[in-house]
Short mmCIF file of C-alpha atoms in Angstrom, two decimals:
data_model
loop_
_atom_site.label_atom_id
_atom_site.label_comp_id
_atom_site.label_asym_id
_atom_site.label_seq_id
_atom_site.Cartn_x
_atom_site.Cartn_y
_atom_site.Cartn_z
CA MET A 210 0.00 0.00 0.00
CA THR A 211 1.27 3.45 -0.91
CA ALA A 212 2.38 5.64 1.96
CA ILE A 213 3.15 9.33 1.94
CA THR A 214 6.07 10.23 4.18
CA LEU A 215 7.86 13.42 4.96
CA SER A 216 11.40 12.25 5.52
CA GLU A 217 13.91 14.77 4.19
CA ASP A 218 14.89 12.42 1.37
CA HIS A 219 11.51 13.17 -0.17
CA LEU A 220 12.48 16.77 -0.75
CA ASP A 221 14.55 15.49 -3.66
CA SER A 222 12.72 12.32 -4.72
CA ALA A 223 9.57 10.32 -4.05
CA PRO A 224 8.77 6.61 -3.74
CA PRO A 225 8.30 5.18 -7.25
CA SER A 226 4.92 3.76 -6.24
CA ALA A 227 3.48 7.07 -5.06
CA PRO A 228 1.14 8.93 -7.45
CA ILE A 229 3.42 11.96 -7.57
CA LYS A 230 4.08 14.53 -10.26
CA PRO A 231 7.02 16.97 -10.23
CA ALA A 232 6.45 19.76 -7.73
CA THR A 233 5.08 22.89 -9.34
CA ALA A 234 5.78 25.04 -6.31
CA PRO A 235 8.51 27.69 -6.37
CA PRO A 236 11.75 26.75 -4.57
CA GLU A 237 10.87 28.56 -1.36
CA MET A 238 7.86 26.27 -0.92
CA VAL A 239 9.85 23.00 -1.04
CA THR A 240 12.70 23.61 1.42
CA ALA A 241 13.33 21.62 4.58
CA ASP A 242 12.96 24.70 6.81
CA SER A 243 9.22 24.54 7.28
CA VAL A 244 9.12 20.85 8.17
CA ALA A 245 12.02 21.35 10.59
CA ALA A 246 10.16 24.21 12.28
CA PHE A 247 7.02 22.09 12.47
CA ARG A 248 8.92 19.18 14.03
CA ALA A 249 10.45 21.48 16.63
CA ALA A 250 7.09 22.86 17.78
CA PRO A 251 6.06 21.49 21.21
CA LYS A 252 2.44 21.24 20.03
CA LYS A 253 1.59 20.09 16.51
CA SER A 254 -1.75 20.25 14.76
CA LEU A 255 -3.59 19.62 11.54
CA SER A 256 -6.14 22.11 10.27
CA PHE A 257 -8.66 19.51 9.16
CA GLY A 258 -11.16 20.94 6.70
CA LEU A 259 -13.09 17.63 6.42
CA GLY A 260 -12.21 17.25 2.75
CA LEU A 261 -10.02 15.18 0.50
CA ASP A 262 -6.71 17.05 0.81
CA SER A 263 -6.60 17.38 4.59
CA THR A 264 -7.70 13.73 4.86
CA GLY A 265 -4.63 12.82 2.80
CA VAL A 266 -2.36 14.70 5.20
CA LEU A 267 -4.04 13.12 8.23
CA LEU A 268 -3.58 9.61 6.85
CA SER A 269 0.08 10.40 6.26
CA VAL A 270 0.54 11.46 9.88
CA LEU A 271 -1.23 8.33 11.10
CA ASP A 272 1.03 6.15 8.97
CA ASN A 273 4.29 7.91 9.77
CA PRO A 274 4.12 10.12 12.90
CA ALA A 275 7.91 10.09 13.31
CA ASP A 276 8.38 11.76 9.94
CA TYR A 277 6.49 14.75 11.36
CA GLY A 278 8.27 14.72 14.70
CA VAL A 279 5.00 13.58 16.29
CA ALA A 280 5.19 11.44 19.41
CA LYS A 281 4.42 7.76 18.98
CA ASP A 282 1.35 8.09 21.22
CA TYR A 283 0.28 11.33 19.44
CA SER A 284 0.31 13.17 22.77
CA ASP A 285 1.79 16.28 21.15
CA PHE A 286 -0.54 16.26 18.14
CA PHE A 287 -4.18 17.23 17.69
CA VAL A 288 -6.64 17.71 14.86
CA MET A 289 -8.86 20.77 14.65
CA THR A 290 -11.89 21.59 12.51
CA ALA A 291 -13.54 24.99 12.31
CA LEU A 292 -17.28 24.65 11.67
CA THR A 293 -18.58 27.14 9.14
CA GLY A 294 -22.09 25.78 9.72
CA PHE A 295 -22.79 25.08 6.07
CA GLU A 296 -21.24 21.83 4.88
CA PHE A 297 -22.47 19.21 2.43
CA PRO A 298 -24.04 16.31 4.41
CA ASP A 299 -22.15 13.68 2.42
CA THR A 300 -18.84 15.23 3.51
CA ILE A 301 -19.83 14.99 7.18
CA ALA A 302 -21.07 11.41 6.74
CA ALA A 303 -17.85 10.32 5.03
CA VAL A 304 -15.64 11.78 7.78
CA GLN A 305 -17.74 10.18 10.49
CA LYS A 306 -17.58 6.79 8.80
CA HIS A 307 -14.00 6.68 7.54
CA VAL A 308 -11.91 9.18 9.52
CA LEU A 309 -13.22 9.42 13.07
CA PRO A 310 -12.71 5.67 13.75
CA ARG A 311 -8.99 6.14 13.01
CA LEU A 312 -8.78 9.06 15.42
CA ARG A 313 -10.50 7.00 18.11
CA GLU A 314 -8.20 4.06 17.49
CA LYS A 315 -5.09 6.22 17.99
CA GLY A 316 -6.58 8.28 20.83
CA ILE A 317 -5.92 11.51 18.92
CA ARG A 318 -7.46 14.67 20.28
CA TYR A 319 -10.06 16.13 17.91
CA VAL A 320 -11.30 19.67 18.52
CA GLN A 321 -14.27 21.26 16.75
CA VAL A 322 -14.62 25.01 17.11
CA ALA A 323 -16.82 27.79 15.76
CA ARG A 324 -17.23 31.51 16.05
CA ALA A 325 -19.36 32.41 19.04
CA GLY A 326 -20.80 35.43 17.25
CA HIS A 327 -20.45 37.91 14.43
CA ARG A 328 -17.87 40.07 16.22
CA ASP A 329 -14.38 38.88 17.10
CA GLY A 330 -15.07 40.03 20.64
CA ASP A 331 -17.73 37.32 20.95
CA GLY A 332 -14.91 34.79 21.05
CA VAL A 333 -14.77 31.10 20.13
CA GLU A 334 -17.16 28.28 20.95
CA VAL A 335 -15.59 24.85 21.58
CA VAL A 336 -18.26 22.55 20.21
CA SER A 337 -16.33 19.35 20.96
CA ASP A 338 -12.90 18.46 22.38
CA THR A 339 -12.29 14.75 22.80
CA THR A 340 -9.97 11.82 22.09
CA ASN A 341 -13.01 9.63 21.42
CA PRO A 342 -14.85 11.53 18.66
CA GLY A 343 -18.06 10.03 17.34
CA LYS A 344 -19.67 12.97 15.58
CA VAL A 345 -18.84 15.80 13.24
CA PHE A 346 -21.11 18.64 14.26
CA SER A 347 -22.89 20.52 11.53
CA ARG A 348 -22.66 23.95 13.18
CA GLY A 349 -21.85 26.06 16.20
CA GLN A 350 -23.98 28.83 17.66
CA TRP A 351 -23.02 31.31 14.91
CA THR A 352 -22.44 30.39 11.27
CA LEU A 353 -21.39 31.87 7.98
CA MET A 354 -24.93 31.59 6.63
CA ASP A 355 -26.28 33.36 9.73
CA GLU A 356 -24.10 36.33 8.84
CA LEU A 357 -24.84 36.25 5.12
CA GLU A 358 -28.61 36.03 5.62
CA ALA A 359 -28.58 38.78 8.23
CA ASN A 360 -26.62 41.03 5.85
CA GLY A 361 -28.58 40.02 2.76
CA THR A 362 -25.48 39.35 0.71
CA VAL A 363 -23.50 36.52 -0.85
CA PRO A 364 -19.75 36.08 -0.32
CA GLN A 365 -17.85 38.60 -2.39
CA TYR A 366 -15.85 37.13 -5.25
CA ALA A 367 -13.52 40.11 -5.17
CA GLY A 368 -12.87 39.52 -1.48
CA GLY A 369 -10.90 36.36 -2.14
CA HIS A 370 -11.12 33.91 0.74
CA LEU A 371 -12.13 36.39 3.45
CA CYS A 372 -15.00 34.22 4.68
CA SER A 373 -12.58 31.29 5.04
CA LEU A 374 -10.22 33.46 7.07
CA LYS A 375 -13.05 34.61 9.31
CA TYR A 376 -14.87 31.31 9.85
CA LYS A 377 -12.04 28.79 9.54
CA ALA A 378 -8.66 30.35 10.26
CA TRP A 379 -9.70 32.85 12.93
CA PRO A 380 -11.44 30.52 15.43
CA GLN A 381 -8.69 27.91 15.13
CA ASP A 382 -5.89 30.44 15.58
CA ARG A 383 -7.67 32.15 18.45
CA LEU A 384 -8.14 28.94 20.43
CA GLN A 385 -4.65 27.65 19.70
CA LEU A 386 -3.01 30.89 20.81
CA ASP A 387 -5.13 30.96 23.96
CA GLN A 388 -4.07 27.41 24.85
CA ALA A 389 -0.45 27.55 23.69
CA GLY A 390 0.80 29.51 26.69
CA GLY A 391 3.16 31.51 24.50
CA GLN A 392 4.67 28.42 22.88
CA LYS A 393 4.92 27.96 19.12
CA VAL A 394 2.27 25.74 17.51
CA GLY A 395 3.01 23.65 14.42
CA LYS A 396 0.22 23.66 11.84
CA LEU A 397 -0.20 21.34 8.87
CA PHE A 398 -2.38 22.45 5.97
CA GLY A 399 -3.86 20.34 3.19
CA TYR A 400 -3.06 22.62 0.26
CA ASN A 401 -2.14 20.43 -2.70
CA ALA A 402 0.50 21.12 -5.34
CA ASP A 403 -2.02 23.05 -7.46
CA GLU A 404 -2.53 25.52 -4.60
CA TYR A 405 0.97 26.74 -3.79
CA LYS A 406 -0.15 30.34 -4.29
CA ARG A 407 -2.56 29.93 -1.38
CA ALA A 408 0.29 28.57 0.74
CA ALA A 409 2.58 31.43 -0.27
CA LYS A 410 -0.15 33.88 0.71
CA ALA A 411 -0.62 32.12 4.06
CA ASN A 412 3.14 32.28 4.70
CA LYS A 413 3.19 35.99 3.94
CA HIS A 414 0.29 36.59 6.30
CA GLN A 415 1.96 34.53 9.03
CA ALA A 416 5.26 36.37 8.63
CA ARG A 417 3.41 39.66 9.12
CA ARG A 418 1.71 38.36 12.26
CA ASP A 419 4.99 37.04 13.67
CA LYS A 420 6.62 40.41 13.09
CA GLU A 421 3.80 42.13 14.97
CA ALA A 422 4.01 39.60 17.82
CA GLY A 423 7.81 39.71 17.97
CA THR A 424 7.99 35.91 17.92
CA GLN A 425 7.02 32.94 15.75
CA THR A 426 3.52 31.95 16.84
CA PHE A 427 2.82 29.24 14.25
CA ALA A 428 5.10 27.02 12.18
CA LEU A 429 3.26 26.29 8.94
CA ASP A 430 3.91 23.32 6.69
CA TYR A 431 2.28 21.97 3.54
CA PRO A 432 3.09 18.27 3.04
CA LEU A 433 1.17 17.82 -0.21
CA ILE A 434 2.95 20.74 -1.84
CA ARG A 435 6.30 19.48 -0.61
CA LEU A 436 5.66 16.12 -2.29
CA GLY A 437 4.23 17.61 -5.48
CA LEU A 438 0.88 15.86 -4.97
CA ASP A 439 -1.82 17.51 -7.04
CA ARG A 440 -5.54 16.88 -6.49
CA GLU A 441 -5.61 13.75 -8.61
CA GLY A 442 -2.59 12.38 -6.78
CA VAL A 443 -4.20 12.98 -3.41
CA LYS A 444 -7.45 11.46 -4.62
CA GLY A 445 -5.65 8.29 -5.66
CA TYR A 446 -3.75 8.02 -2.38
CA VAL A 447 -6.82 8.53 -0.19
CA LYS A 448 -8.93 6.09 -2.19
CA GLU A 449 -6.20 3.46 -1.99
CA ARG A 450 -5.83 4.05 1.73
CA LEU A 451 -9.52 4.16 2.69
CA GLY A 452 -11.09 2.18 -0.13
CA VAL A 453 -13.50 5.01 -0.94
CA ALA A 454 -13.41 8.29 -2.82
CA MET A 455 -13.70 11.01 -0.19
CA PRO A 456 -15.80 13.99 -1.29
CA LYS A 457 -14.43 17.52 -1.46
CA SER A 458 -15.25 19.87 1.39
CA TYR A 459 -16.37 23.40 0.51
CA CYS A 460 -19.27 25.66 1.37
CA PRO A 461 -22.28 25.28 -0.96
CA VAL A 462 -22.43 29.07 -1.04
CA CYS A 463 -18.81 29.49 -2.15
CA PRO A 464 -18.42 31.81 -5.18
CA PHE A 465 -15.34 29.76 -6.10
CA SER A 466 -17.24 26.44 -6.30
CA GLY A 467 -16.16 26.06 -9.90
CA VAL A 468 -12.60 25.99 -8.56
CA CYS A 469 -13.19 24.12 -5.30
CA SER A 470 -15.03 21.49 -7.32
CA PRO A 471 -15.60 21.18 -11.08
CA GLN A 472 -18.91 22.83 -11.93
CA PRO A 473 -20.57 19.61 -13.18
CA ASP A 474 -19.67 17.92 -9.89
CA HIS A 475 -21.03 20.88 -7.94
CA LEU A 476 -24.31 20.84 -9.83
CA GLU A 477 -24.59 17.10 -9.24
CA ARG A 478 -24.24 17.67 -5.49
CA LEU A 479 -26.95 20.34 -5.64
CA ARG A 480 -29.22 17.77 -7.30
CA LYS A 481 -28.46 15.39 -4.44
CA PHE A 482 -29.31 18.04 -1.81
CA PRO A 483 -32.12 20.21 -3.28
CA ALA A 484 -33.11 21.78 0.05
CA LEU A 485 -29.55 22.97 0.56
CA ALA A 486 -29.46 24.32 -2.99
CA ALA A 487 -32.73 26.14 -2.37
CA ARG A 488 -31.29 27.90 0.66
CA VAL A 489 -28.41 29.23 -1.42
CA LEU A 490 -30.81 30.23 -4.20
CA ARG A 491 -32.88 32.16 -1.66
CA LEU A 492 -29.78 33.95 -0.36
CA GLU A 493 -28.73 34.90 -3.89
CA TYR A 494 -32.25 36.20 -4.62
CA VAL A 495 -32.24 38.44 -1.51
CA SER A 496 -28.71 39.62 -2.29
CA MET A 497 -29.68 40.60 -5.84
CA ALA A 498 -32.87 42.27 -4.63
CA LEU A 499 -30.73 44.58 -2.49
CA ASN A 500 -28.02 44.91 -5.16
CA ALA A 501 -28.70 43.78 -8.72
CA ASN A 502 -24.97 43.19 -9.29
CA SER A 503 -24.56 40.93 -6.26
CA SER A 504 -25.01 37.47 -7.80
CA LEU A 505 -23.23 34.43 -6.38
CA TYR A 506 -20.76 34.18 -9.24
CA LYS A 507 -18.73 36.96 -10.75
CA ASP A 508 -20.54 37.06 -14.10
CA ASP A 509 -23.36 34.59 -13.59
CA THR A 510 -26.14 33.52 -11.22
CA LEU A 511 -26.61 30.23 -9.44
CA PHE A 512 -30.26 30.47 -10.48
CA ARG A 513 -29.34 30.34 -14.17
CA ARG A 514 -26.94 27.45 -13.68
CA VAL A 515 -29.45 25.41 -11.69
CA THR A 516 -32.14 26.21 -14.26
CA ASP A 517 -29.92 25.16 -17.16
CA ASP A 518 -29.10 21.99 -15.22
CA GLN A 519 -32.86 21.31 -15.05
CA ASN A 520 -32.70 20.77 -11.31
CA ALA A 521 -36.47 20.77 -10.85
CA ASP A 522 -36.32 19.67 -7.19
CA ALA A 523 -34.08 22.58 -6.16
CA LEU A 524 -36.10 25.10 -8.17
CA GLY A 525 -39.34 23.74 -6.74
CA GLU A 526 -38.01 23.96 -3.19
CA PHE A 527 -36.78 27.50 -3.89
CA ALA A 528 -40.19 28.58 -5.22
CA THR A 529 -41.92 27.04 -2.19
CA ARG A 530 -39.63 28.93 0.17
CA LEU A 531 -40.41 32.22 -1.58
CA ASP A 532 -44.15 31.59 -1.27
CA GLU A 533 -44.24 30.32 2.30
CA GLN A 534 -41.75 32.59 4.08
CA ASP A 535 -42.41 36.08 5.39
CA TRP A 536 -41.40 38.93 3.09
CA SER A 537 -40.32 42.46 3.80
CA VAL A 538 -40.22 45.71 1.93
CA TYR A 539 -36.75 47.17 2.40
CA ARG A 540 -35.48 50.68 1.77
CA LEU A 541 -31.99 50.69 0.28
CA GLN A 542 -29.87 53.83 0.18
CA ARG A 543 -26.35 53.90 -1.21
CA ALA A 544 -23.90 56.74 -1.52
CA TYR A 545 -21.11 56.06 -4.01
CA THR A 546 -18.28 58.43 -3.21
CA ALA A 547 -15.70 59.39 -5.81
CA GLY A 548 -12.21 58.02 -5.31
CA ARG A 549 -8.99 59.94 -4.82
CA ARG A 550 -6.72 60.74 -7.72
CA PRO A 551 -3.41 58.84 -7.71
CA GLU A 552 -1.43 62.07 -7.51
CA CYS A 553 -3.41 63.04 -4.39
CA ARG A 554 -2.22 59.95 -2.55
CA THR A 555 1.35 60.80 -3.48
CA ALA A 556 1.08 64.43 -2.44
CA HIS A 557 -1.26 64.23 0.56
CA GLY A 558 -0.63 60.79 2.09
CA ASP A 559 -3.23 58.37 3.48
CA ARG A 560 -5.99 60.90 4.12
CA CYS A 561 -7.34 63.85 2.19
CA ALA A 562 -10.83 65.38 2.11
CA LYS A 563 -10.29 68.02 -0.58
CA PRO A 564 -13.06 67.81 -3.21
CA GLU A 565 -10.63 68.77 -5.97
CA CYS A 566 -8.64 65.60 -5.26
CA ARG A 567 -11.61 63.37 -6.15
CA ASP A 568 -12.29 61.86 -9.56
CA SER A 569 -15.84 60.77 -10.47
CA SER A 570 -14.47 58.02 -12.70
CA ILE A 571 -12.72 56.37 -9.73
CA LYS A 572 -14.76 54.36 -7.22
CA GLY A 573 -14.40 55.48 -3.63
CA THR A 574 -16.16 54.14 -0.54
CA VAL A 575 -19.75 52.90 -0.87
CA TYR A 576 -21.98 53.72 2.10
CA ARG A 577 -25.09 51.52 2.44
CA SER A 578 -28.16 51.71 4.62
CA VAL A 579 -30.89 49.05 4.69
CA LYS A 580 -34.10 49.46 6.67
CA THR A 581 -37.13 47.20 6.95
CA VAL A 582 -40.28 49.17 6.14
CA ARG A 583 -42.95 46.45 6.32
CA THR A 584 -43.05 42.68 6.96
CA GLY A 585 -45.85 40.24 6.17
CA THR A 586 -46.81 37.61 3.66
CA ARG A 587 -45.45 37.79 0.13
CA ALA A 588 -48.78 39.14 -1.08
CA GLU A 589 -48.90 41.76 1.68
CA ALA A 590 -45.37 42.94 0.95
CA GLY A 591 -46.17 43.16 -2.76
CA ALA A 592 -49.35 45.16 -2.09
CA PHE A 593 -47.51 47.54 0.23
CA LEU A 594 -44.83 48.14 -2.41
CA HIS A 595 -47.45 48.91 -5.06
CA ASN A 596 -49.28 51.29 -2.72
CA ALA A 597 -45.99 53.02 -1.95
CA ALA A 598 -45.38 53.42 -5.68
CA VAL A 599 -48.73 55.17 -6.05
CA ALA A 600 -48.02 57.45 -3.07
CA LEU A 601 -44.55 58.31 -4.40
CA ASP A 602 -45.81 58.66 -7.97
CA ARG A 603 -43.18 56.20 -9.16
CA PRO A 604 -43.56 53.03 -11.22
CA VAL A 605 -43.03 49.53 -9.90
CA GLU A 606 -40.17 48.04 -11.88
CA HIS A 607 -40.54 44.29 -12.35
CA SER A 608 -37.19 43.10 -13.68
CA THR A 609 -36.09 39.63 -14.74
CA SER A 610 -32.96 40.81 -16.54
CA ALA A 611 -30.66 40.32 -13.53
CA HIS A 612 -32.49 37.47 -11.80
CA GLY A 613 -34.77 35.12 -13.66
CA ALA A 614 -37.29 34.86 -10.81
CA GLY A 615 -38.05 38.58 -11.10
CA ILE A 616 -37.58 41.40 -8.59
CA ASP A 617 -39.92 44.34 -7.89
CA ARG A 618 -38.47 47.76 -7.02
CA VAL A 619 -39.63 51.35 -6.68
CA ARG A 620 -36.82 53.83 -7.26
CA THR A 621 -36.83 57.33 -5.81
CA ARG A 622 -33.25 58.26 -6.70
CA VAL A 623 -31.54 56.72 -9.71
CA ARG A 624 -27.84 56.81 -10.52
CA PRO A 625 -27.48 58.47 -13.93
CA ASP A 626 -24.39 56.41 -14.78
CA ALA A 627 -23.35 53.16 -13.10
CA LYS A 628 -19.71 53.95 -13.87
CA ALA A 629 -19.79 57.44 -12.39
CA TYR A 630 -19.20 58.05 -8.69
CA GLY A 631 -20.15 60.87 -6.38
CA THR A 632 -23.78 59.78 -6.85
CA VAL A 633 -26.53 58.13 -4.77
CA GLU A 634 -29.39 55.70 -5.23
CA ASP A 635 -32.53 55.16 -3.16
CA PHE A 636 -35.15 52.49 -3.73
CA TYR A 637 -37.72 50.19 -2.11
CA VAL A 638 -37.71 46.48 -2.88
CA ALA A 639 -39.73 43.42 -1.87
CA ALA A 640 -37.77 40.32 -0.83
CA PRO A 641 -37.83 37.53 1.77
CA ALA A 642 -37.60 38.80 5.34
CA GLY A 643 -34.64 38.44 7.65
CA VAL A 644 -32.15 41.12 6.63
CA GLN A 645 -31.18 43.21 9.63
CA ASP A 646 -31.39 46.99 9.61
CA LYS A 647 -27.87 48.28 9.24
CA ALA A 648 -25.97 51.33 8.05
CA ARG A 649 -22.27 51.76 7.49
CA ASP A 650 -20.51 54.00 9.98
CA GLY A 651 -20.66 57.57 8.72
CA PHE A 652 -23.56 56.86 6.35
CA ALA A 653 -25.89 59.58 7.66
CA ALA A 654 -23.29 62.33 7.32
CA VAL A 655 -22.16 61.23 3.85
CA TRP A 656 -25.75 60.85 2.63
CA ALA A 657 -26.70 64.29 3.89
CA GLN A 658 -23.63 65.85 2.31
CA MET A 659 -24.27 64.23 -1.08
CA THR A 660 -28.02 64.94 -1.20
CA ASP A 661 -28.32 68.42 0.33
CA SER A 662 -27.94 70.09 -3.04
CA GLN A 663 -30.20 67.63 -4.90
#
């Protein structure tokens, strides 16, 4: 049976039987320094994301703990999962069936953590901490979807992996630092050889944190990158080792799902779990009601993809949710400030409020306010919106151009040009209830300043 090991000889060559391709990582990602730092850490851990790649790393540690500097009884090693609260059920089932028994057999500590609330100050919830794990929990008391649904927005494609940093990295790091007592913690990550850019980014972030702390807090290592194992290589190793093909782990609401999993595979999973798909479709609908440009994917909607895939169960569940849930009429106000000219930043530094230094063709800060005006049934919300249109002497715009299910709005202030900044918009829209009233800090002052002369 193939085994992945991390002895230093493997920095130059790999066992002929291993499904390995030449490492694609740059030289700085395949040195012996990171594994040496990991071995020297008094406490060693694996950030276990429940998916294929981190399962491959875990199996390697179980097979060859000495190659990682891990004690024979695993007393200096633990596995940690951060619960985002929105995971595919087949991923959880596979880990419970094929991974947890191996942790129990070895007596390895398995910790499951989650954010305790939206704010960092709310801290971390330890959902489970045991050497006899029998269950992967589906959520903690605060989840990624809780935040997205309260804000009425999908994850931002342009934001990169910010939601992963907030709901995966942050709770794990917070708990580890709290329990480390000032000692360095070794952390293994399951980035494969196709993802060395993610590892390089993580290293850069860690170096910045260490500089701020004045000491090395975490020693990061990426075994799959070191061995040049791409996704197919890891898949082969895990299947050989467990006898099954472990599913990928990623959030169903991820805007990078075409990258995390091939789009046909993702759509197949949505067919398998139509209720889950419907929840994401509902979120996307609300997000696009509040902002027509805020679809799940950069240049496409999940609704169109699911429709083209003829996923009747998911679409039916989505339609049922829209009909049965409470709806609200929301008032959306946005102030799009003009950005600073490049020469202003050079001449005036980080801050400057001079109007002459702004350029209406450059996007500045966007200030948003959302307020719930009325909540009731879908029919009641629709009737209220139409009555408001009559009172405001404005038409009800029923648009299917952005979202195929159609969205009703009444606009009171319209941006003359979507590519021009220093403008505002103000409209009422009907959508499923649940979005919390919220305004960006400074909104009232900026709105007043930009509308006083209008």
